[in-house]
Tab-separated table of C-alpha atoms in Angstrom:
chain	number	residue	atom	x	y	z
A	1	MET	CA	-104.414	49.153	-50.757
A	2	SER	CA	-104.439	52.781	-51.926
A	3	ARG	CA	-101.464	54.157	-53.866
A	4	ARG	CA	-100.898	56.715	-51.102
A	5	LYS	CA	-100.776	54.030	-48.395
A	6	GLN	CA	-98.397	51.948	-50.537
A	7	THR	CA	-96.056	54.928	-51.025
A	8	GLU	CA	-96.118	55.600	-47.267
A	9	ASP	CA	-95.355	51.941	-46.484
A	10	GLU	CA	-92.442	51.962	-48.927
A	11	ARG	CA	-91.108	55.201	-47.447
A	12	TYR	CA	-90.964	53.753	-43.937
A	13	MET	CA	-89.654	50.404	-45.206
A	14	ARG	CA	-86.714	52.364	-46.718
A	15	GLN	CA	-86.017	53.682	-43.240
A	16	ALA	CA	-86.153	50.106	-41.899
A	17	LEU	CA	-83.676	49.138	-44.673
A	18	THR	CA	-81.372	51.970	-43.540
A	19	GLN	CA	-81.446	50.398	-40.056
A	20	ALA	CA	-80.732	46.936	-41.549
A	21	LYS	CA	-77.613	48.349	-43.260
A	22	LYS	CA	-76.319	49.472	-39.850
A	23	ALA	CA	-76.444	45.806	-38.773
A	24	LEU	CA	-74.552	44.830	-41.952
A	25	VAL	CA	-71.763	47.329	-41.169
A	26	ILE	CA	-71.073	45.624	-37.818
A	27	GLY	CA	-71.210	42.109	-39.336
A	28	GLU	CA	-74.675	41.184	-38.075
A	29	VAL	CA	-77.550	39.602	-40.048
A	30	PRO	CA	-79.036	42.724	-41.719
A	31	ILE	CA	-82.503	43.229	-40.230
A	32	GLY	CA	-83.927	46.654	-39.457
A	33	CYS	CA	-87.126	48.080	-37.985
A	34	VAL	CA	-88.916	51.378	-37.439
A	35	ILE	CA	-92.122	52.113	-35.507
A	36	VAL	CA	-94.323	54.955	-36.688
A	37	CYS	CA	-96.986	56.821	-34.711
A	38	GLY	CA	-98.975	59.749	-36.173
A	39	GLY	CA	-96.558	60.169	-39.085
A	40	LYS	CA	-93.517	60.268	-36.772
A	41	VAL	CA	-90.867	57.585	-36.221
A	42	VAL	CA	-90.981	56.836	-32.461
A	43	GLY	CA	-88.615	53.850	-32.368
A	44	ARG	CA	-85.783	52.428	-34.477
A	45	GLY	CA	-83.723	49.287	-34.155
A	46	TYR	CA	-81.352	46.939	-35.965
A	47	ASN	CA	-80.087	43.463	-35.197
A	48	ARG	CA	-77.154	43.424	-32.746
A	49	ARG	CA	-77.543	39.894	-31.338
A	50	ASN	CA	-73.897	38.823	-31.518
A	51	THR	CA	-72.505	42.279	-30.744
A	52	ASP	CA	-74.634	42.686	-27.602
A	53	ARG	CA	-74.517	38.937	-26.783
A	54	SER	CA	-78.255	39.014	-26.180
A	55	THR	CA	-81.128	37.301	-27.940
A	56	LEU	CA	-83.173	40.392	-27.006
A	57	ALA	CA	-81.107	42.566	-29.350
A	58	HIS	CA	-83.381	41.832	-32.337
A	59	ALA	CA	-84.377	44.884	-34.399
A	60	GLU	CA	-88.070	44.805	-33.386
A	61	ILE	CA	-87.395	44.434	-29.635
A	62	THR	CA	-85.043	47.434	-29.670
A	63	ALA	CA	-87.574	49.487	-31.665
A	64	ILE	CA	-90.419	48.523	-29.273
A	65	ARG	CA	-88.276	49.435	-26.252
A	66	LYS	CA	-87.469	52.835	-27.768
A	67	ALA	CA	-91.067	53.476	-28.872
A	68	SER	CA	-92.373	52.750	-25.349
A	69	LYS	CA	-89.744	55.071	-23.905
A	70	SER	CA	-90.628	57.771	-26.416
A	71	THR	CA	-94.423	57.513	-25.957
A	72	GLY	CA	-94.289	56.770	-22.194
A	73	ASP	CA	-96.635	53.811	-22.581
A	74	TRP	CA	-96.217	50.031	-22.939
A	75	ARG	CA	-99.312	50.023	-25.147
A	76	LEU	CA	-98.366	51.000	-28.710
A	77	GLU	CA	-101.975	50.998	-29.901
A	78	ASP	CA	-101.643	53.774	-32.508
A	79	CYS	CA	-98.423	52.534	-34.079
A	80	THR	CA	-97.376	50.706	-37.230
A	81	LEU	CA	-94.223	48.566	-37.135
A	82	TYR	CA	-92.079	48.204	-40.285
A	83	VAL	CA	-89.488	45.431	-40.383
A	84	THR	CA	-87.364	44.088	-43.243
A	85	LEU	CA	-87.861	40.400	-42.273
A	86	GLU	CA	-90.973	38.560	-41.057
A	87	PRO	CA	-90.811	38.522	-37.224
A	88	CYS	CA	-89.623	35.500	-35.210
A	89	PRO	CA	-91.838	34.080	-32.383
A	90	MET	CA	-90.299	36.375	-29.746
A	91	CYS	CA	-90.761	39.542	-31.811
A	92	ALA	CA	-94.237	38.560	-33.063
A	93	GLY	CA	-95.179	37.847	-29.432
A	94	ALA	CA	-93.795	41.230	-28.319
A	95	ILE	CA	-95.865	42.931	-31.058
A	96	VAL	CA	-99.016	41.163	-29.763
A	97	GLN	CA	-98.163	42.043	-26.145
A	98	ALA	CA	-97.529	45.712	-27.038
A	99	ARG	CA	-100.913	45.742	-28.868
A	100	ILE	CA	-99.423	47.112	-32.071
A	101	PRO	CA	-102.342	47.058	-34.542
A	102	ARG	CA	-100.418	46.838	-37.840
A	103	VAL	CA	-97.163	45.277	-39.027
A	104	VAL	CA	-95.573	45.685	-42.453
A	105	PHE	CA	-92.701	43.421	-43.412
A	106	GLY	CA	-90.460	42.854	-46.426
A	107	ALA	CA	-89.002	39.358	-46.858
A	108	ARG	CA	-90.509	36.065	-45.667
A	109	ASN	CA	-88.724	34.065	-42.956
A	110	PRO	CA	-89.455	30.396	-43.735
A	111	LYS	CA	-87.409	29.084	-40.756
A	112	ALA	CA	-88.913	31.121	-37.911
A	113	GLY	CA	-91.495	33.556	-39.313
A	114	CYS	CA	-94.577	33.960	-37.138
A	115	ALA	CA	-96.720	36.068	-39.457
A	116	GLY	CA	-97.753	33.073	-41.527
A	117	SER	CA	-94.592	31.161	-42.508
A	118	VAL	CA	-94.208	28.750	-39.566
A	119	LEU	CA	-97.125	30.036	-37.463
A	120	ASN	CA	-99.352	33.076	-37.434
A	121	LEU	CA	-99.298	34.667	-33.975
A	122	PHE	CA	-100.989	37.774	-35.401
A	123	ASP	CA	-104.255	36.004	-36.131
A	124	GLU	CA	-104.692	33.797	-33.075
A	125	SER	CA	-108.235	34.114	-31.718
A	126	GLY	CA	-107.103	32.752	-28.327
A	127	PHE	CA	-105.139	35.967	-27.629
A	128	ASN	CA	-106.855	39.197	-26.637
A	129	HIS	CA	-105.142	41.143	-29.430
A	130	GLN	CA	-104.870	40.506	-33.168
A	131	VAL	CA	-102.573	42.266	-35.635
A	132	ASP	CA	-103.114	43.225	-39.278
A	133	SER	CA	-100.075	42.359	-41.323
A	134	GLU	CA	-98.873	43.288	-44.779
A	135	SER	CA	-96.074	41.325	-46.441
A	136	GLY	CA	-93.817	41.846	-49.434
A	137	VAL	CA	-93.195	45.609	-49.172
A	138	LEU	CA	-89.812	46.214	-50.889
A	139	GLU	CA	-89.443	42.438	-50.605
A	140	ASP	CA	-86.666	42.138	-53.229
A	141	GLU	CA	-84.445	44.754	-51.580
A	142	CYS	CA	-84.978	43.257	-48.115
A	143	ALA	CA	-84.298	39.709	-49.363
A	144	GLU	CA	-81.258	40.730	-51.472
A	145	LEU	CA	-79.627	42.360	-48.454
A	146	LEU	CA	-79.977	39.100	-46.504
A	147	LYS	CA	-78.868	36.911	-49.436
A	148	GLY	CA	-75.763	39.071	-49.959
A	149	PHE	CA	-74.871	38.790	-46.257
A	150	PHE	CA	-75.201	34.987	-46.182
A	151	ALA	CA	-73.314	34.563	-49.500
A	152	ALA	CA	-70.404	36.623	-48.111
A	153	LEU	CA	-70.543	34.647	-44.851
A	154	ARG	CA	-70.284	31.337	-46.740
A	155	VAL	CA	-67.237	32.604	-48.685
A	156	ARG	CA	-65.607	33.783	-45.435
A	157	ASN	CA	-66.324	30.456	-43.708
A	158	ARG	CA	-64.848	28.510	-46.671
A	159	GLU	CA	-61.715	30.682	-46.657
A	160	GLU	CA	-61.256	30.246	-42.913
A	161	LYS	CA	-61.676	26.465	-43.264
A	162	LEU	CA	-59.078	26.409	-46.061
A	163	GLN	CA	-56.666	28.505	-44.015
A	164	ARG	CA	-57.052	26.162	-41.029
A	165	LYS	CA	-56.501	23.135	-43.295
A	166	THR	CA	-53.352	24.697	-44.832
A	167	SER	CA	-52.044	25.627	-41.385
A	168	ASP	CA	-52.707	22.096	-40.000
A	169	SER	CA	-51.030	20.542	-43.027
A	170	MET	CA	-47.921	22.748	-42.575
A	171	HIS	CA	-47.728	21.784	-38.893
A	172	SER	CA	-48.018	18.067	-39.666
A	173	GLN	CA	-45.178	18.305	-42.270
A	174	ARG	CA	-42.838	20.024	-39.802
A	175	PRO	CA	-40.079	17.637	-38.582
A	176	ASP	CA	-40.273	16.875	-34.830
B	1	MET	CA	-89.516	12.653	-12.308
B	2	SER	CA	-87.107	11.702	-9.517
B	3	ARG	CA	-87.742	13.009	-5.983
B	4	ARG	CA	-84.371	14.802	-6.105
B	5	LYS	CA	-85.283	16.637	-9.328
B	6	GLN	CA	-88.687	17.552	-7.882
B	7	THR	CA	-87.086	18.993	-4.723
B	8	GLU	CA	-84.642	20.982	-6.858
B	9	ASP	CA	-87.475	22.328	-9.041
B	10	GLU	CA	-89.441	23.384	-5.963
B	11	ARG	CA	-86.376	25.056	-4.469
B	12	TYR	CA	-85.857	27.239	-7.533
B	13	MET	CA	-89.608	27.881	-7.908
B	14	ARG	CA	-89.527	29.304	-4.364
B	15	GLN	CA	-86.876	31.731	-5.574
B	16	ALA	CA	-89.139	32.647	-8.526
B	17	LEU	CA	-91.972	33.207	-5.983
B	18	THR	CA	-89.667	35.532	-4.013
B	19	GLN	CA	-89.208	37.527	-7.237
B	20	ALA	CA	-92.998	37.549	-7.820
B	21	LYS	CA	-93.519	39.051	-4.362
B	22	LYS	CA	-91.227	41.946	-5.339
B	23	ALA	CA	-93.689	42.716	-8.165
B	24	LEU	CA	-96.566	42.570	-5.658
B	25	VAL	CA	-94.847	45.112	-3.390
B	26	ILE	CA	-94.785	47.687	-6.225
B	27	GLY	CA	-98.415	46.994	-7.249
B	28	GLU	CA	-97.609	44.895	-10.334
B	29	VAL	CA	-99.145	41.540	-11.339
B	30	PRO	CA	-97.010	39.151	-9.236
B	31	ILE	CA	-94.947	37.083	-11.653
B	32	GLY	CA	-91.342	36.095	-10.973
B	33	CYS	CA	-88.590	34.173	-12.734
B	34	VAL	CA	-85.122	32.751	-12.140
B	35	ILE	CA	-82.715	31.133	-14.608
B	36	VAL	CA	-80.358	28.451	-13.332
B	37	CYS	CA	-77.134	27.213	-14.910
B	38	GLY	CA	-74.934	24.546	-13.318
B	39	GLY	CA	-76.671	24.882	-9.944
B	40	LYS	CA	-76.229	28.680	-9.907
B	41	VAL	CA	-78.875	31.364	-10.449
B	42	VAL	CA	-77.587	33.432	-13.406
B	43	GLY	CA	-80.633	35.658	-13.954
B	44	ARG	CA	-83.609	36.912	-11.947
B	45	GLY	CA	-86.598	39.025	-12.903
B	46	TYR	CA	-90.057	40.142	-11.839
B	47	ASN	CA	-92.878	41.884	-13.650
B	48	ARG	CA	-92.450	45.679	-13.848
B	49	ARG	CA	-94.581	46.402	-16.961
B	50	ASN	CA	-96.513	49.387	-15.603
B	51	THR	CA	-93.641	50.724	-13.501
B	52	ASP	CA	-91.190	50.698	-16.426
B	53	ARG	CA	-93.914	51.502	-18.998
B	54	SER	CA	-92.554	48.748	-21.201
B	55	THR	CA	-94.078	45.507	-22.427
B	56	LEU	CA	-90.518	44.133	-22.340
B	57	ALA	CA	-90.447	44.371	-18.533
B	58	HIS	CA	-91.938	40.861	-18.110
B	59	ALA	CA	-90.180	38.671	-15.524
B	60	GLU	CA	-88.774	36.203	-18.087
B	61	ILE	CA	-87.377	38.884	-20.441
B	62	THR	CA	-85.526	40.584	-17.561
B	63	ALA	CA	-84.167	37.230	-16.353
B	64	ILE	CA	-83.023	36.291	-19.897
B	65	ARG	CA	-81.314	39.695	-20.314
B	66	LYS	CA	-79.483	39.257	-17.010
B	67	ALA	CA	-78.564	35.614	-17.718
B	68	SER	CA	-77.072	36.562	-21.105
B	69	LYS	CA	-75.104	39.368	-19.461
B	70	SER	CA	-73.906	37.045	-16.714
B	71	THR	CA	-72.888	34.183	-19.053
B	72	GLY	CA	-71.686	36.458	-21.891
B	73	ASP	CA	-73.703	34.519	-24.467
B	74	TRP	CA	-77.098	34.930	-26.140
B	75	ARG	CA	-77.382	31.134	-26.216
B	76	LEU	CA	-78.592	29.857	-22.841
B	77	GLU	CA	-78.228	26.217	-23.854
B	78	ASP	CA	-77.323	24.828	-20.410
B	79	CYS	CA	-79.981	26.696	-18.457
B	80	THR	CA	-83.355	25.938	-16.859
B	81	LEU	CA	-85.897	28.750	-16.560
B	82	TYR	CA	-88.324	28.774	-13.606
B	83	VAL	CA	-91.355	31.061	-13.792
B	84	THR	CA	-94.456	31.320	-11.594
B	85	LEU	CA	-96.883	31.717	-14.548
B	86	GLU	CA	-96.983	29.966	-17.940
B	87	PRO	CA	-95.142	32.241	-20.411
B	88	CYS	CA	-96.947	34.573	-22.856
B	89	PRO	CA	-96.126	34.426	-26.616
B	90	MET	CA	-93.315	37.005	-26.316
B	91	CYS	CA	-91.612	35.239	-23.405
B	92	ALA	CA	-92.144	31.740	-24.859
B	93	GLY	CA	-90.670	33.054	-28.132
B	94	ALA	CA	-87.684	34.557	-26.290
B	95	ILE	CA	-87.089	31.196	-24.551
B	96	VAL	CA	-87.077	29.448	-27.964
B	97	GLN	CA	-84.765	32.112	-29.449
B	98	ALA	CA	-82.358	31.869	-26.474
B	99	ARG	CA	-82.333	28.055	-26.951
B	100	ILE	CA	-83.191	27.391	-23.308
B	101	PRO	CA	-83.701	23.605	-23.154
B	102	ARG	CA	-86.034	23.354	-20.134
B	103	VAL	CA	-88.776	25.511	-18.612
B	104	VAL	CA	-90.570	24.861	-15.310
B	105	PHE	CA	-93.680	26.878	-14.516
B	106	GLY	CA	-96.250	27.095	-11.728
B	107	ALA	CA	-99.729	28.292	-12.665
B	108	ARG	CA	-101.461	27.950	-16.043
B	109	ASN	CA	-102.230	31.100	-18.076
B	110	PRO	CA	-105.473	30.332	-19.972
B	111	LYS	CA	-105.600	33.770	-21.664
B	112	ALA	CA	-102.113	33.978	-23.148
B	113	GLY	CA	-100.112	30.882	-22.150
B	114	CYS	CA	-97.866	29.523	-24.883
B	115	ALA	CA	-96.721	26.299	-23.237
B	116	GLY	CA	-99.965	24.506	-24.056
B	117	SER	CA	-102.869	26.707	-22.904
B	118	VAL	CA	-103.495	28.846	-26.019
B	119	LEU	CA	-100.616	27.513	-28.142
B	120	ASN	CA	-97.491	25.468	-27.564
B	121	LEU	CA	-94.464	27.341	-28.945
B	122	PHE	CA	-92.167	24.917	-27.102
B	123	ASP	CA	-93.136	21.939	-29.232
B	124	GLU	CA	-93.316	23.458	-32.712
B	125	SER	CA	-91.449	21.263	-35.197
B	126	GLY	CA	-91.169	24.202	-37.636
B	127	PHE	CA	-88.686	25.977	-35.336
B	128	ASN	CA	-85.066	24.875	-35.050
B	129	HIS	CA	-85.312	24.581	-31.257
B	130	GLN	CA	-87.777	22.757	-29.003
B	131	VAL	CA	-88.145	23.154	-25.229
B	132	ASP	CA	-89.027	20.590	-22.544
B	133	SER	CA	-91.570	22.031	-20.166
B	134	GLU	CA	-92.842	21.029	-16.749
B	135	SER	CA	-96.020	22.556	-15.370
B	136	GLY	CA	-97.689	22.708	-11.959
B	137	VAL	CA	-94.614	23.088	-9.726
B	138	LEU	CA	-95.871	24.871	-6.550
B	139	GLU	CA	-98.942	25.613	-8.680
B	140	ASP	CA	-101.238	26.461	-5.727
B	141	GLU	CA	-98.835	29.026	-4.253
B	142	CYS	CA	-98.205	30.623	-7.645
B	143	ALA	CA	-101.937	30.766	-8.467
B	144	GLU	CA	-102.957	32.020	-4.994
B	145	LEU	CA	-100.517	34.924	-5.268
B	146	LEU	CA	-102.152	35.979	-8.559
B	147	LYS	CA	-105.719	35.418	-7.298
B	148	GLY	CA	-105.022	37.532	-4.191
B	149	PHE	CA	-103.642	40.352	-6.338
B	150	PHE	CA	-106.646	40.407	-8.698
B	151	ALA	CA	-109.153	40.147	-5.810
B	152	ALA	CA	-107.529	43.172	-4.110
B	153	LEU	CA	-107.492	45.015	-7.462
B	154	ARG	CA	-111.226	44.430	-7.928
B	155	VAL	CA	-111.957	45.775	-4.411
B	156	ARG	CA	-109.790	48.858	-5.105
B	157	ASN	CA	-111.496	49.472	-8.477
B	158	ARG	CA	-114.968	49.179	-6.863
B	159	GLU	CA	-113.998	51.622	-4.092
B	160	GLU	CA	-112.611	54.119	-6.609
B	161	LYS	CA	-115.794	53.870	-8.696
B	162	LEU	CA	-117.926	54.456	-5.578
B	163	GLN	CA	-115.812	57.456	-4.573
B	164	ARG	CA	-116.143	58.973	-8.064
B	165	LYS	CA	-119.939	58.406	-7.981
B	166	THR	CA	-120.252	60.072	-4.521
B	167	SER	CA	-118.093	62.985	-5.654
B	168	ASP	CA	-120.143	63.435	-8.896
B	169	SER	CA	-123.386	63.316	-6.917
B	170	MET	CA	-122.155	65.992	-4.471
B	171	HIS	CA	-121.135	68.241	-7.389
B	172	SER	CA	-124.505	67.853	-9.101
B	173	GLN	CA	-126.349	68.795	-5.853
B	174	ARG	CA	-124.268	71.954	-5.418
B	175	PRO	CA	-126.292	75.127	-6.321
B	176	ASP	CA	-124.887	77.039	-9.317
């Protein structure tokens, strides 16, 4: 890959990271996405699954919805999608359906990733569209953001468990 | 499968067919879907991809969005999804992500079906959720609806081509 292309990919991945940080602020798993067409961002999104109580509130789905609205077409054939985490089956499938030709992602998703980790929906000859994908762009920053979120979540869960235990113990010691 | 279960599946598939006919009325590929929870339809959808200019306007995605809104949860763990055509990768992925335990579909989709035709996303041990699926419920009716649509589309395309040819020929015969 040329140095210029790499710099461009990193620039847009920073914008995807900015989206991911919006998810972090509202307590969601920090995943962000931008879609670029002709040097212009045409769709942005960040994970809001719990907030919106919808499995469709993944970063990529929101960005695809906005990009289609912005371009007036369900086919996003001249676009590149940047996302901080390897897409899940739903999002990888939506990318194939929207005929996006290129996807750039940061961190690997070993539990649900469909750009090579669990499956590769982007290189399935049975479909009528294939997708070029590039992994590992700003991988450390994307992965650190996720690691930090899950580490904080574990601490919070432990504290809540301890509080519940203390509260239960106080109730059980109370005379009837 | 028990006769009672089969009757129930056919009953809900008829409701999915009613949705598919709504797509037909607006000139879209006739695909329809309903999601059922505790004997109640909690989400309905039909294909509106060209009308809404969005790849996310597939029948299943709309039904999942509505079911999550209706139940107030992104997890649709007690639901059955009925759809007239085998789901594409995006919709099969969304079903896995929404943790829907059972899918019933009518016709096979040899070009993009992800419940066994091209791939089987419902039985992928790498994901943390698997889906039971039942195929061929009211298959003939579901397939006939699609065949009729595509036959009519071919006739319309041929007529339009002929009209363009006639019009071009008349223009070329006109003296300058």
